[in-house]
Amino acid sequence: MLPATASPQEEEDSAMENIVTEKKAEESHRQDSADLLIFILLLTLTILTIWLFKHRRFRFLHETGLAMIYGLLVGVVLRYGIHMPRDGTSVMLNCHVNASPATVLVNVSGKFYEYTLKRVLSSSGNKVDDVSDNENEMLRKVTFDPEVFFNILLPPIIFHAGYSLKRRHFFRNMGSILAYAFLGTVVSCFIIGLLMYGTVTLMKHVGQLHGEFFFTDCLFFGAIVSATDPVTVLAIFHELQVEPDLYALLFGESVLNDAVAVVLSSSIVAYQPTGDNSHTFEGMALLKSFGMFLGIFSGSFALGVATGIVTFTKLRDFQLLETALFFLMSWSTFLLAEACGFTGVVAVLFCGITQAHYTYNNLSRESQDRTKQLFELLNFLAENFIFSYMGLTLFTFRNHVFNPMFIVGAFLAVFIGRAANIYPLSFLLNLGRRHKIRSNFQHMMMFAGLRGAMTFALAIRDTATYARQMMFSTTLLIVFFTVWICGGGTTQMLSCQRIRIAEVPERSSTKHESAWLFRIWYNFDHNYLKPILTHSGPPLTATLPPCCGPLARILTSPQAFENEGQLKDDDSDLILTDDINLAYGDITVNTDGSGVHTSSGAGFASGMSSEDLDRELTCGDNEVVMRGTCLVFPMDDSEPTLKDPHMRF
Amino acid sequence: MLPATASPQEEEDSAMENIVTEKKAEESHRQDSADLLIFILLLTLTILTIWLFKHRRFRFLHETGLAMIYGLLVGVVLRYGIHMPRDGTSVMLNCHVNASPATVLVNVSGKFYEYTLKRVLSSSGNKVDDVSDNENEMLRKVTFDPEVFFNILLPPIIFHAGYSLKRRHFFRNMGSILAYAFLGTVVSCFIIGLLMYGTVTLMKHVGQLHGEFFFTDCLFFGAIVSATDPVTVLAIFHELQVEPDLYALLFGESVLNDAVAVVLSSSIVAYQPTGDNSHTFEGMALLKSFGMFLGIFSGSFALGVATGIVTFTKLRDFQLLETALFFLMSWSTFLLAEACGFTGVVAVLFCGITQAHYTYNNLSRESQDRTKQLFELLNFLAENFIFSYMGLTLFTFRNHVFNPMFIVGAFLAVFIGRAANIYPLSFLLNLGRRHKIRSNFQHMMMFAGLRGAMTFALAIRDTATYARQMMFSTTLLIVFFTVWICGGGTTQMLSCQRIRIAEVPERSSTKHESAWLFRIWYNFDHNYLKPILTHSGPPLTATLPPCCGPLARILTSPQAFENEGQLKDDDSDLILTDDINLAYGDITVNTDGSGVHTSSGAGFASGMSSEDLDRELTCGDNEVVMRGTCLVFPMDDSEPTLKDPHMRF
């Protein structure tokens, strides 16, 4: 580190200084490790307790609720238990540069240190003193960069949700789910925004407001608390095998409204700065914001779907490569979307859905298991980490603003917003649905409007202003309340609403319930997209008109010919075929050698041996298949009719 | 962000400034995403090409070598292809503080910005100007913090190595492996250090040395290039089913000498500052350094083993929880070791070995697969990432010092150092071994001394001084050369040395070859540790003397009683039992219902159905089982003799 010309004295000084710097860096690294260790141990503790609960079939507290409680406890200990002496590491420099540079080189007695911009502090001088004086180093350390949530923890959660969305009842209720997720979330956002604006105005009159709070802030609050995350409720539904239709409505809505909320909130933020104190309602700006919403959303959607379709893996013989490629492609969707200025989590969601719909059918059996398990694990870890961090934050976040009036207003607004989403929409949807959404279902959906990881991540992303800090503190309370009270009361609510535990799902045909628009799309997908993009489905030669024969032969993969009639992917059967078994009880299976052979190749739905089926049905953690709905396998006995593809169409 | 008292003009200014800052942050985030995307696409490209190679059975270039080539190409493009205008983000501040603070608050025209220390630049003023002037933002961005390698990328690689170390031939050759890894690496380190010191002294005389280069630097260089990583060679061995003994020697040595090298180098660094220009050989300081080596090593070892043993999972019914717990415990070993000042990767290595030895037997069958696959994937991604980054670095690293004389000296020293490790030690070991290490084996081991991920990570960790920069550049060349030339020539070298491809491994008993020390430990482990820590092995009631009966009954898990005689873990059979099948051909299997039942429960070795066995034997990627050695299953037919445990001992 020394130029050859330095004097011996300088050399020694410099060497000593190096030692000090290295020691300091080592110290900081140790501290980081210890902090991360706290979280790992928290998660470990959570896992062990969950195991105990599952073992004892205790259903009132879900793992996420538990993670929050442990987080709270650790937060209390960190806040009040540990008193660390401040080391004088913060130094105030006064300088007169105009811009705020990203990198600063500081000349400290002849040596140059490079510093990078971390954050902007409030501009009031005494506040800076506050921060640098009372700042507990430990608290500062356990506070993550909020972007960690958006760039590391949310993507696996959202992808997993999309990847698990491939199920029968989701497609059956697609229209209703889209209505709740898109229309409902926007309605809820605006209702909550308006109600909060009323509250804030009232607070200003009473003198309770100690900072600025614009209308756009209210709308932003509406957007962030509109994303529901009924993970607790769904876990109980899954365990109790509650009504699959209700499950599909709740799950589908919560997956899609996360995407809506994140795009909505970023559109509102983008709209904010131009009219920074716009108490008035500006039609033009709103339209622009709406255009931005559509742009970001459709861009992310297109990107996600495109990447999902591109991942057309042909590496069946090398499962490790296949899984790695699948993982990398999904991740690159996220990065590509972020690099293009779209929203990564939305892109990842639609990538997940497309991967489940197309790529999944191309994967080897082993890779199907591997990818499912991998994303399940990542989802589990990320989810529990976020919830325990939430608990921790209640005590370690430094700039909480708890305003009783705002909190009461927010709880009311959230309640009313949810009601304004569910009840009117259900009424409208029931006009068109053959299978009505009954009122007890509506009450249950109202009750299950928990707020979770996405709400938290959106709220913590920016806590610079007074308004944002107040929102963040209130959001934390909303999440705690809904997860503990609503989540914990699910079993009671279910029995109170007399929603039956579906031992054997009713035997009903999907054909007549699907919307005509969806059926058109479905037919196109089944006849053209699936044959081109996957090995399943009928070969194109069968679905295209005879004149397109040569083209069809080129586009169809050899496997599709081989497997003609043998292979069909699950959801096609689930939606179109009427004569399928719906209960587990009366399934007939073929256990001959050929069955084993075909299932180990590529088949999923047909040609399944008894072991495969057993595995499918008994694996409790096989989420893609099991979550709330029973997969159904058409039997080989009924297959021969398909050998001649023309008989079918 | 505004206090309520600000004037409208100030408000507007501040709002504009906020927009600028937010825009800048967004821009930087987009850039980060794009950079990461480059690496992801590089990995994707690598995977696709590997697939092509594997498909065509092309063996001259391994995936890691390929990743390096792609990295090189991208590096060239980034360096010479993209010219980005410098944005004036770096600002020089002069101030007179004595210490170098970790955090700096900068007062920029009334607003406070918090900066964190990133790195210390050289103290010569013109060099700083160089850096800030010619710095290509893109190049700076794709340069990762070197600690990323140590804290994120190396741990999964090292853990995977430890977790895959559970195999027959490793235990058979344990003594030799330990000798090569510990004694050999230390010898190699000192030989290389001394030779390099000679080279450096010569360079000084010729006037080729343009900076300081101490003896400790030479020793440090010896330590970092002593860690071998024959991943390329082993992949080919695995594919060709080459001699399992040779495979075990190479694999075992490379796993353990990573640990030795990392502890050795950190001991040398710790020893360095006190005698900063010690051209003389200080006996005392060396002893101190050696003590430090022993301390760090045994601490990390103890920690790793302890955590490995503590993970005594009983969550068999909830595979997701089990896998998550396993993952978290392994990670916490790393963090705990780092927090205690030990070396995380060493702790993780021994944690992996212990997990494989004990915890693995307690896991449910599904979790065994899951954990193997998870760490395999992480290992694959991390390894290829490091190698492609290596290629990139050759062009994007800014302070390369390529000195022809040093490079030639280093290549020679590395060659001689490897020879001084292999040949004398093999001679000494052969004096004690019944099964000699033949000379063609020795030549092959000499040839397979590739340098890889660990060497790179150690070299890039600190590139602050002239000496370190020269070492880093030379290390890069050594890695490139060995991976491409030695790795690519493995097949030729194998046929040249007439090392036969073992179609059917020879039938030999392990009993007589194991060292007596190892056998004592083995018996203790099998009779006492395994029964206490796992469900496998005989119950303690059988192995303890009758007087300890009550104690034994308390310590033995109910499963162990249940499974008495049925359950045995694989390596016990592999080492102790003589009458086992070694070829795949003459295996008799039981396919009745009960066999399926027991194997789905907890059994691994016995009670295996034909499908299980097939899966075991055909899965190419089932590394733990397959890498280089054929697992052997004692058949149920021979089991009844074990029902009475006393018959056995």
Short mmCIF file of N, CA, C and O in Angstrom, two decimals, chain B residues 74-162:
data_model
loop_
_atom_site.label_atom_id
_atom_site.label_comp_id
_atom_site.label_asym_id
_atom_site.label_seq_id
_atom_site.Cartn_x
_atom_site.Cartn_y
_atom_site.Cartn_z
N VAL B 74 -17.13 -11.55 -22.83
CA VAL B 74 -17.92 -10.42 -22.33
C VAL B 74 -17.00 -9.35 -21.76
O VAL B 74 -17.23 -8.14 -21.94
N GLY B 75 -15.92 -9.79 -21.11
CA GLY B 75 -14.95 -8.83 -20.57
C GLY B 75 -14.35 -7.97 -21.67
O GLY B 75 -14.21 -6.75 -21.52
N VAL B 76 -13.98 -8.60 -22.77
CA VAL B 76 -13.41 -7.85 -23.90
C VAL B 76 -14.41 -6.82 -24.41
O VAL B 76 -14.08 -5.65 -24.64
N VAL B 77 -15.68 -7.26 -24.55
CA VAL B 77 -16.70 -6.35 -25.05
C VAL B 77 -16.88 -5.16 -24.11
O VAL B 77 -16.90 -4.00 -24.53
N LEU B 78 -16.94 -5.46 -22.82
CA LEU B 78 -17.15 -4.39 -21.85
C LEU B 78 -15.97 -3.42 -21.84
O LEU B 78 -16.13 -2.22 -21.71
N ARG B 79 -14.77 -3.97 -21.99
CA ARG B 79 -13.59 -3.15 -21.88
C ARG B 79 -13.38 -2.29 -23.12
O ARG B 79 -13.14 -1.08 -23.02
N TYR B 80 -13.49 -2.91 -24.28
CA TYR B 80 -13.14 -2.18 -25.49
C TYR B 80 -14.35 -1.76 -26.32
O TYR B 80 -14.25 -0.88 -27.16
N GLY B 81 -15.48 -2.43 -26.09
CA GLY B 81 -16.62 -2.18 -26.96
C GLY B 81 -17.49 -1.03 -26.51
O GLY B 81 -18.03 -0.28 -27.32
N ILE B 82 -17.64 -0.88 -25.20
CA ILE B 82 -18.60 0.10 -24.69
C ILE B 82 -17.86 1.31 -24.14
O ILE B 82 -17.03 1.18 -23.23
N HIS B 83 -18.11 2.45 -24.70
CA HIS B 83 -17.52 3.67 -24.16
C HIS B 83 -18.61 4.52 -23.57
O HIS B 83 -19.44 5.07 -24.28
N MET B 84 -18.60 4.58 -22.29
CA MET B 84 -19.65 5.35 -21.62
C MET B 84 -19.07 6.70 -21.19
O MET B 84 -17.95 6.77 -20.69
N PRO B 85 -19.84 7.74 -21.38
CA PRO B 85 -19.36 9.04 -20.89
C PRO B 85 -19.34 9.03 -19.36
O PRO B 85 -20.22 8.46 -18.73
N ARG B 86 -18.31 9.62 -18.81
CA ARG B 86 -18.25 9.71 -17.35
C ARG B 86 -19.27 10.72 -16.88
O ARG B 86 -19.35 11.84 -17.39
N ASP B 87 -20.09 10.34 -15.93
CA ASP B 87 -20.91 11.36 -15.30
C ASP B 87 -20.17 11.84 -14.06
O ASP B 87 -19.54 11.07 -13.35
N GLY B 88 -20.21 13.11 -13.83
CA GLY B 88 -19.38 13.68 -12.76
C GLY B 88 -19.90 13.36 -11.39
O GLY B 88 -20.27 14.23 -10.61
N THR B 89 -19.92 12.06 -11.07
CA THR B 89 -20.50 11.69 -9.79
C THR B 89 -19.49 11.69 -8.66
O THR B 89 -19.86 11.69 -7.51
N SER B 90 -18.22 11.68 -9.00
CA SER B 90 -17.22 11.63 -7.95
C SER B 90 -16.76 13.03 -7.59
O SER B 90 -16.40 13.81 -8.45
N VAL B 91 -16.79 13.32 -6.34
CA VAL B 91 -16.38 14.65 -5.90
C VAL B 91 -15.30 14.48 -4.85
O VAL B 91 -15.36 13.58 -4.02
N MET B 92 -14.28 15.31 -4.92
CA MET B 92 -13.19 15.20 -3.96
C MET B 92 -13.43 16.16 -2.81
O MET B 92 -13.67 17.35 -3.02
N LEU B 93 -13.41 15.64 -1.62
CA LEU B 93 -13.55 16.50 -0.44
C LEU B 93 -12.24 16.47 0.34
O LEU B 93 -11.65 15.41 0.52
N ASN B 94 -11.81 17.61 0.78
CA ASN B 94 -10.63 17.64 1.63
C ASN B 94 -11.07 17.94 3.04
O ASN B 94 -11.80 18.89 3.29
N CYS B 95 -10.65 17.12 3.95
CA CYS B 95 -11.00 17.45 5.33
C CYS B 95 -9.92 16.94 6.24
O CYS B 95 -9.07 16.15 5.85
N HIS B 96 -9.96 17.42 7.45
CA HIS B 96 -8.87 17.10 8.37
C HIS B 96 -9.40 16.39 9.59
O HIS B 96 -9.55 16.95 10.66
N VAL B 97 -9.77 15.15 9.36
CA VAL B 97 -10.13 14.30 10.49
C VAL B 97 -9.01 13.29 10.64
O VAL B 97 -8.34 12.93 9.67
N ASN B 98 -8.84 12.80 11.85
CA ASN B 98 -7.72 11.90 12.08
C ASN B 98 -8.04 10.47 11.69
O ASN B 98 -7.27 9.80 11.02
N ALA B 99 -9.20 10.02 12.12
CA ALA B 99 -9.55 8.63 11.83
C ALA B 99 -10.25 8.58 10.47
O ALA B 99 -10.59 9.59 9.88
N SER B 100 -10.43 7.38 9.96
CA SER B 100 -11.22 7.22 8.75
C SER B 100 -12.57 6.66 9.18
O SER B 100 -12.71 5.49 9.50
N PRO B 101 -13.58 7.51 9.23
CA PRO B 101 -14.87 7.08 9.78
C PRO B 101 -15.59 6.12 8.85
O PRO B 101 -15.38 6.13 7.64
N ALA B 102 -16.42 5.29 9.43
CA ALA B 102 -17.18 4.32 8.63
C ALA B 102 -18.35 5.00 7.95
O ALA B 102 -18.79 4.60 6.89
N THR B 103 -18.85 6.07 8.57
CA THR B 103 -19.99 6.78 8.00
C THR B 103 -19.65 8.27 7.95
O THR B 103 -19.06 8.80 8.88
N VAL B 104 -20.00 8.91 6.88
CA VAL B 104 -19.75 10.34 6.77
C VAL B 104 -21.07 11.02 6.43
O VAL B 104 -21.81 10.57 5.56
N LEU B 105 -21.38 12.06 7.15
CA LEU B 105 -22.55 12.86 6.81
C LEU B 105 -22.05 14.09 6.06
O LEU B 105 -21.19 14.81 6.55
N VAL B 106 -22.56 14.30 4.89
CA VAL B 106 -22.11 15.45 4.11
C VAL B 106 -23.26 16.45 4.03
O VAL B 106 -24.39 16.10 3.72
N ASN B 107 -22.93 17.67 4.35
CA ASN B 107 -23.91 18.74 4.32
C ASN B 107 -23.85 19.41 2.95
O ASN B 107 -22.98 20.22 2.68
N VAL B 108 -24.74 19.05 2.07
CA VAL B 108 -24.75 19.62 0.73
C VAL B 108 -25.84 20.68 0.68
O VAL B 108 -27.02 20.37 0.64
N SER B 109 -25.43 21.90 0.72
CA SER B 109 -26.32 23.06 0.69
C SER B 109 -27.58 22.82 1.53
O SER B 109 -28.70 22.89 1.04
N GLY B 110 -27.36 22.50 2.77
CA GLY B 110 -28.47 22.41 3.72
C GLY B 110 -29.07 21.03 3.89
O GLY B 110 -29.78 20.78 4.85
N LYS B 111 -28.81 20.12 2.94
CA LYS B 111 -29.35 18.76 3.09
C LYS B 111 -28.25 17.80 3.51
O LYS B 111 -27.09 17.98 3.13
N PHE B 112 -28.58 16.82 4.26
CA PHE B 112 -27.57 15.91 4.77
C PHE B 112 -27.63 14.58 4.04
O PHE B 112 -28.71 13.98 3.93
N TYR B 113 -26.50 14.16 3.58
CA TYR B 113 -26.40 12.88 2.88
C TYR B 113 -25.52 11.96 3.69
O TYR B 113 -24.46 12.38 4.16
N GLU B 114 -25.93 10.74 3.84
CA GLU B 114 -25.12 9.80 4.59
C GLU B 114 -24.33 8.94 3.62
O GLU B 114 -24.90 8.32 2.71
N TYR B 115 -23.02 8.89 3.80
CA TYR B 115 -22.16 8.07 2.94
C TYR B 115 -21.51 6.99 3.77
O TYR B 115 -21.17 7.22 4.93
N THR B 116 -21.32 5.83 3.16
CA THR B 116 -20.62 4.77 3.88
C THR B 116 -19.30 4.48 3.19
O THR B 116 -19.18 4.59 1.97
N LEU B 117 -18.32 4.08 4.00
CA LEU B 117 -16.98 3.81 3.49
C LEU B 117 -17.01 2.61 2.56
O LEU B 117 -17.53 1.56 2.89
N LYS B 118 -16.44 2.78 1.38
CA LYS B 118 -16.42 1.67 0.44
C LYS B 118 -15.02 1.07 0.35
O LYS B 118 -14.84 -0.13 0.47
N ARG B 119 -14.04 1.89 0.12
CA ARG B 119 -12.69 1.34 0.03
C ARG B 119 -11.67 2.45 0.24
O ARG B 119 -11.98 3.63 0.17
N VAL B 120 -10.46 2.02 0.47
CA VAL B 120 -9.36 2.97 0.65
C VAL B 120 -8.57 2.98 -0.64
O VAL B 120 -8.17 1.93 -1.14
N LEU B 121 -8.39 4.14 -1.19
CA LEU B 121 -7.60 4.24 -2.41
C LEU B 121 -6.14 4.45 -2.06
O LEU B 121 -5.80 4.78 -0.93
N SER B 122 -5.31 4.30 -3.03
CA SER B 122 -3.89 4.53 -2.81
C SER B 122 -3.68 5.97 -2.38
O SER B 122 -4.45 6.87 -2.72
N SER B 123 -2.61 6.20 -1.64
CA SER B 123 -2.43 7.54 -1.08
C SER B 123 -1.74 8.50 -2.03
O SER B 123 -1.67 9.69 -1.75
N SER B 124 -1.21 8.03 -3.12
CA SER B 124 -0.56 8.97 -4.03
C SER B 124 -1.63 9.72 -4.82
O SER B 124 -2.54 9.13 -5.40
N GLY B 125 -1.51 11.02 -4.77
CA GLY B 125 -2.56 11.88 -5.32
C GLY B 125 -2.88 11.61 -6.78
O GLY B 125 -4.04 11.53 -7.16
N ASN B 126 -1.85 11.43 -7.61
CA ASN B 126 -2.11 11.30 -9.04
C ASN B 126 -2.88 10.02 -9.35
O ASN B 126 -3.65 9.95 -10.29
N LYS B 127 -2.67 8.99 -8.51
CA LYS B 127 -3.37 7.74 -8.75
C LYS B 127 -4.87 7.93 -8.55
O LYS B 127 -5.69 7.37 -9.29
N VAL B 128 -5.23 8.71 -7.55
CA VAL B 128 -6.64 8.98 -7.31
C VAL B 128 -7.25 9.68 -8.51
O VAL B 128 -8.34 9.37 -8.95
N ASP B 129 -6.49 10.65 -9.04
CA ASP B 129 -6.97 11.34 -10.22
C ASP B 129 -7.21 10.35 -11.36
O ASP B 129 -8.22 10.38 -12.04
N ASP B 130 -6.24 9.46 -11.53
CA ASP B 130 -6.38 8.42 -12.54
C ASP B 130 -7.70 7.69 -12.39
O ASP B 130 -8.47 7.56 -13.33
N VAL B 131 -7.90 7.25 -11.17
CA VAL B 131 -9.07 6.44 -10.93
C VAL B 131 -10.33 7.22 -11.24
O VAL B 131 -11.21 6.76 -11.97
N SER B 132 -10.39 8.43 -10.72
CA SER B 132 -11.64 9.16 -10.90
C SER B 132 -11.80 9.67 -12.33
O SER B 132 -12.91 9.92 -12.77
N ASP B 133 -10.70 9.81 -13.03
CA ASP B 133 -10.84 10.30 -14.40
C ASP B 133 -11.20 9.19 -15.38
O ASP B 133 -12.15 9.29 -16.13
N ASN B 134 -10.39 8.16 -15.37
CA ASN B 134 -10.54 7.16 -16.43
C ASN B 134 -11.51 6.05 -16.07
O ASN B 134 -11.68 5.11 -16.82
N GLU B 135 -12.09 6.19 -14.94
CA GLU B 135 -12.93 5.10 -14.48
C GLU B 135 -14.15 4.93 -15.39
O GLU B 135 -14.94 5.85 -15.56
N ASN B 136 -14.25 3.79 -15.97
CA ASN B 136 -15.42 3.49 -16.78
C ASN B 136 -16.50 2.99 -15.83
O ASN B 136 -16.33 2.00 -15.13
N GLU B 137 -17.61 3.69 -15.81
CA GLU B 137 -18.68 3.39 -14.85
C GLU B 137 -19.14 1.94 -14.99
O GLU B 137 -19.36 1.23 -14.02
N MET B 138 -19.25 1.49 -16.23
CA MET B 138 -19.71 0.14 -16.50
C MET B 138 -18.76 -0.89 -15.88
O MET B 138 -19.19 -1.86 -15.27
N LEU B 139 -17.45 -0.66 -16.06
CA LEU B 139 -16.47 -1.59 -15.52
C LEU B 139 -16.55 -1.62 -14.00
O LEU B 139 -16.45 -2.66 -13.38
N ARG B 140 -16.73 -0.43 -13.42
CA ARG B 140 -16.80 -0.35 -11.97
C ARG B 140 -18.02 -1.13 -11.49
O ARG B 140 -17.98 -1.78 -10.44
N LYS B 141 -19.09 -1.06 -12.26
CA LYS B 141 -20.34 -1.68 -11.83
C LYS B 141 -20.27 -3.19 -11.86
O LYS B 141 -20.83 -3.85 -10.99
N VAL B 142 -19.63 -3.75 -12.89
CA VAL B 142 -19.61 -5.21 -12.96
C VAL B 142 -18.56 -5.81 -12.03
O VAL B 142 -18.37 -7.02 -12.00
N THR B 143 -17.86 -4.96 -11.29
CA THR B 143 -16.88 -5.46 -10.33
C THR B 143 -17.56 -5.67 -8.99
O THR B 143 -18.04 -4.73 -8.38
N PHE B 144 -17.61 -6.91 -8.56
CA PHE B 144 -18.27 -7.21 -7.30
C PHE B 144 -17.34 -6.94 -6.13
O PHE B 144 -16.12 -6.97 -6.27
N ASP B 145 -17.94 -6.71 -5.00
CA ASP B 145 -17.19 -6.67 -3.76
C ASP B 145 -16.58 -8.06 -3.55
O ASP B 145 -17.30 -9.05 -3.53
N PRO B 146 -15.26 -8.15 -3.38
CA PRO B 146 -14.64 -9.47 -3.25
C PRO B 146 -15.22 -10.30 -2.12
O PRO B 146 -15.20 -11.53 -2.18
N GLU B 147 -15.76 -9.64 -1.11
CA GLU B 147 -16.29 -10.40 0.01
C GLU B 147 -17.52 -11.21 -0.40
O GLU B 147 -17.90 -12.16 0.28
N VAL B 148 -18.15 -10.81 -1.52
CA VAL B 148 -19.28 -11.57 -2.04
C VAL B 148 -18.87 -13.02 -2.27
O VAL B 148 -19.62 -13.95 -1.99
N PHE B 149 -17.66 -13.20 -2.78
CA PHE B 149 -17.20 -14.55 -3.06
C PHE B 149 -17.11 -15.36 -1.79
O PHE B 149 -17.54 -16.50 -1.74
N PHE B 150 -16.56 -14.73 -0.75
CA PHE B 150 -16.35 -15.46 0.49
C PHE B 150 -17.62 -15.71 1.27
O PHE B 150 -17.75 -16.72 1.94
N ASN B 151 -18.54 -14.78 1.17
CA ASN B 151 -19.70 -14.88 2.03
C ASN B 151 -20.93 -15.42 1.33
O ASN B 151 -21.88 -15.83 1.98
N ILE B 152 -20.94 -15.39 0.02
CA ILE B 152 -22.14 -15.86 -0.68
C ILE B 152 -21.86 -17.01 -1.63
O ILE B 152 -22.56 -18.01 -1.63
N LEU B 153 -20.79 -16.92 -2.40
CA LEU B 153 -20.59 -17.93 -3.44
C LEU B 153 -19.80 -19.15 -2.97
O LEU B 153 -20.11 -20.27 -3.38
N LEU B 154 -18.80 -18.95 -2.15
CA LEU B 154 -18.01 -20.11 -1.71
C LEU B 154 -18.76 -21.04 -0.77
O LEU B 154 -18.66 -22.26 -0.93
N PRO B 155 -19.50 -20.53 0.22
CA PRO B 155 -20.12 -21.46 1.17
C PRO B 155 -20.92 -22.60 0.55
O PRO B 155 -20.70 -23.75 0.92
N PRO B 156 -21.82 -22.33 -0.43
CA PRO B 156 -22.54 -23.48 -0.99
C PRO B 156 -21.62 -24.47 -1.71
O PRO B 156 -21.85 -25.68 -1.65
N ILE B 157 -20.57 -23.96 -2.36
CA ILE B 157 -19.65 -24.86 -3.05
C ILE B 157 -18.95 -25.77 -2.04
O ILE B 157 -18.89 -27.00 -2.21
N ILE B 158 -18.45 -25.16 -0.99
CA ILE B 158 -17.70 -25.93 0.00
C ILE B 158 -18.62 -26.89 0.75
O ILE B 158 -18.27 -28.04 1.00
N PHE B 159 -19.81 -26.42 1.08
CA PHE B 159 -20.75 -27.29 1.79
C PHE B 159 -21.10 -28.49 0.92
O PHE B 159 -21.13 -29.63 1.40
N HIS B 160 -21.35 -28.23 -0.34
CA HIS B 160 -21.69 -29.32 -1.25
C HIS B 160 -20.57 -30.35 -1.31
O HIS B 160 -20.82 -31.56 -1.31
N ALA B 161 -19.33 -29.85 -1.37
CA ALA B 161 -18.19 -30.76 -1.40
C ALA B 161 -18.19 -31.64 -0.16
O ALA B 161 -18.02 -32.86 -0.24
N GLY B 162 -18.39 -31.02 1.00
CA GLY B 162 -18.41 -31.79 2.24
C GLY B 162 -19.57 -32.76 2.27
O GLY B 162 -19.44 -33.91 2.69
#
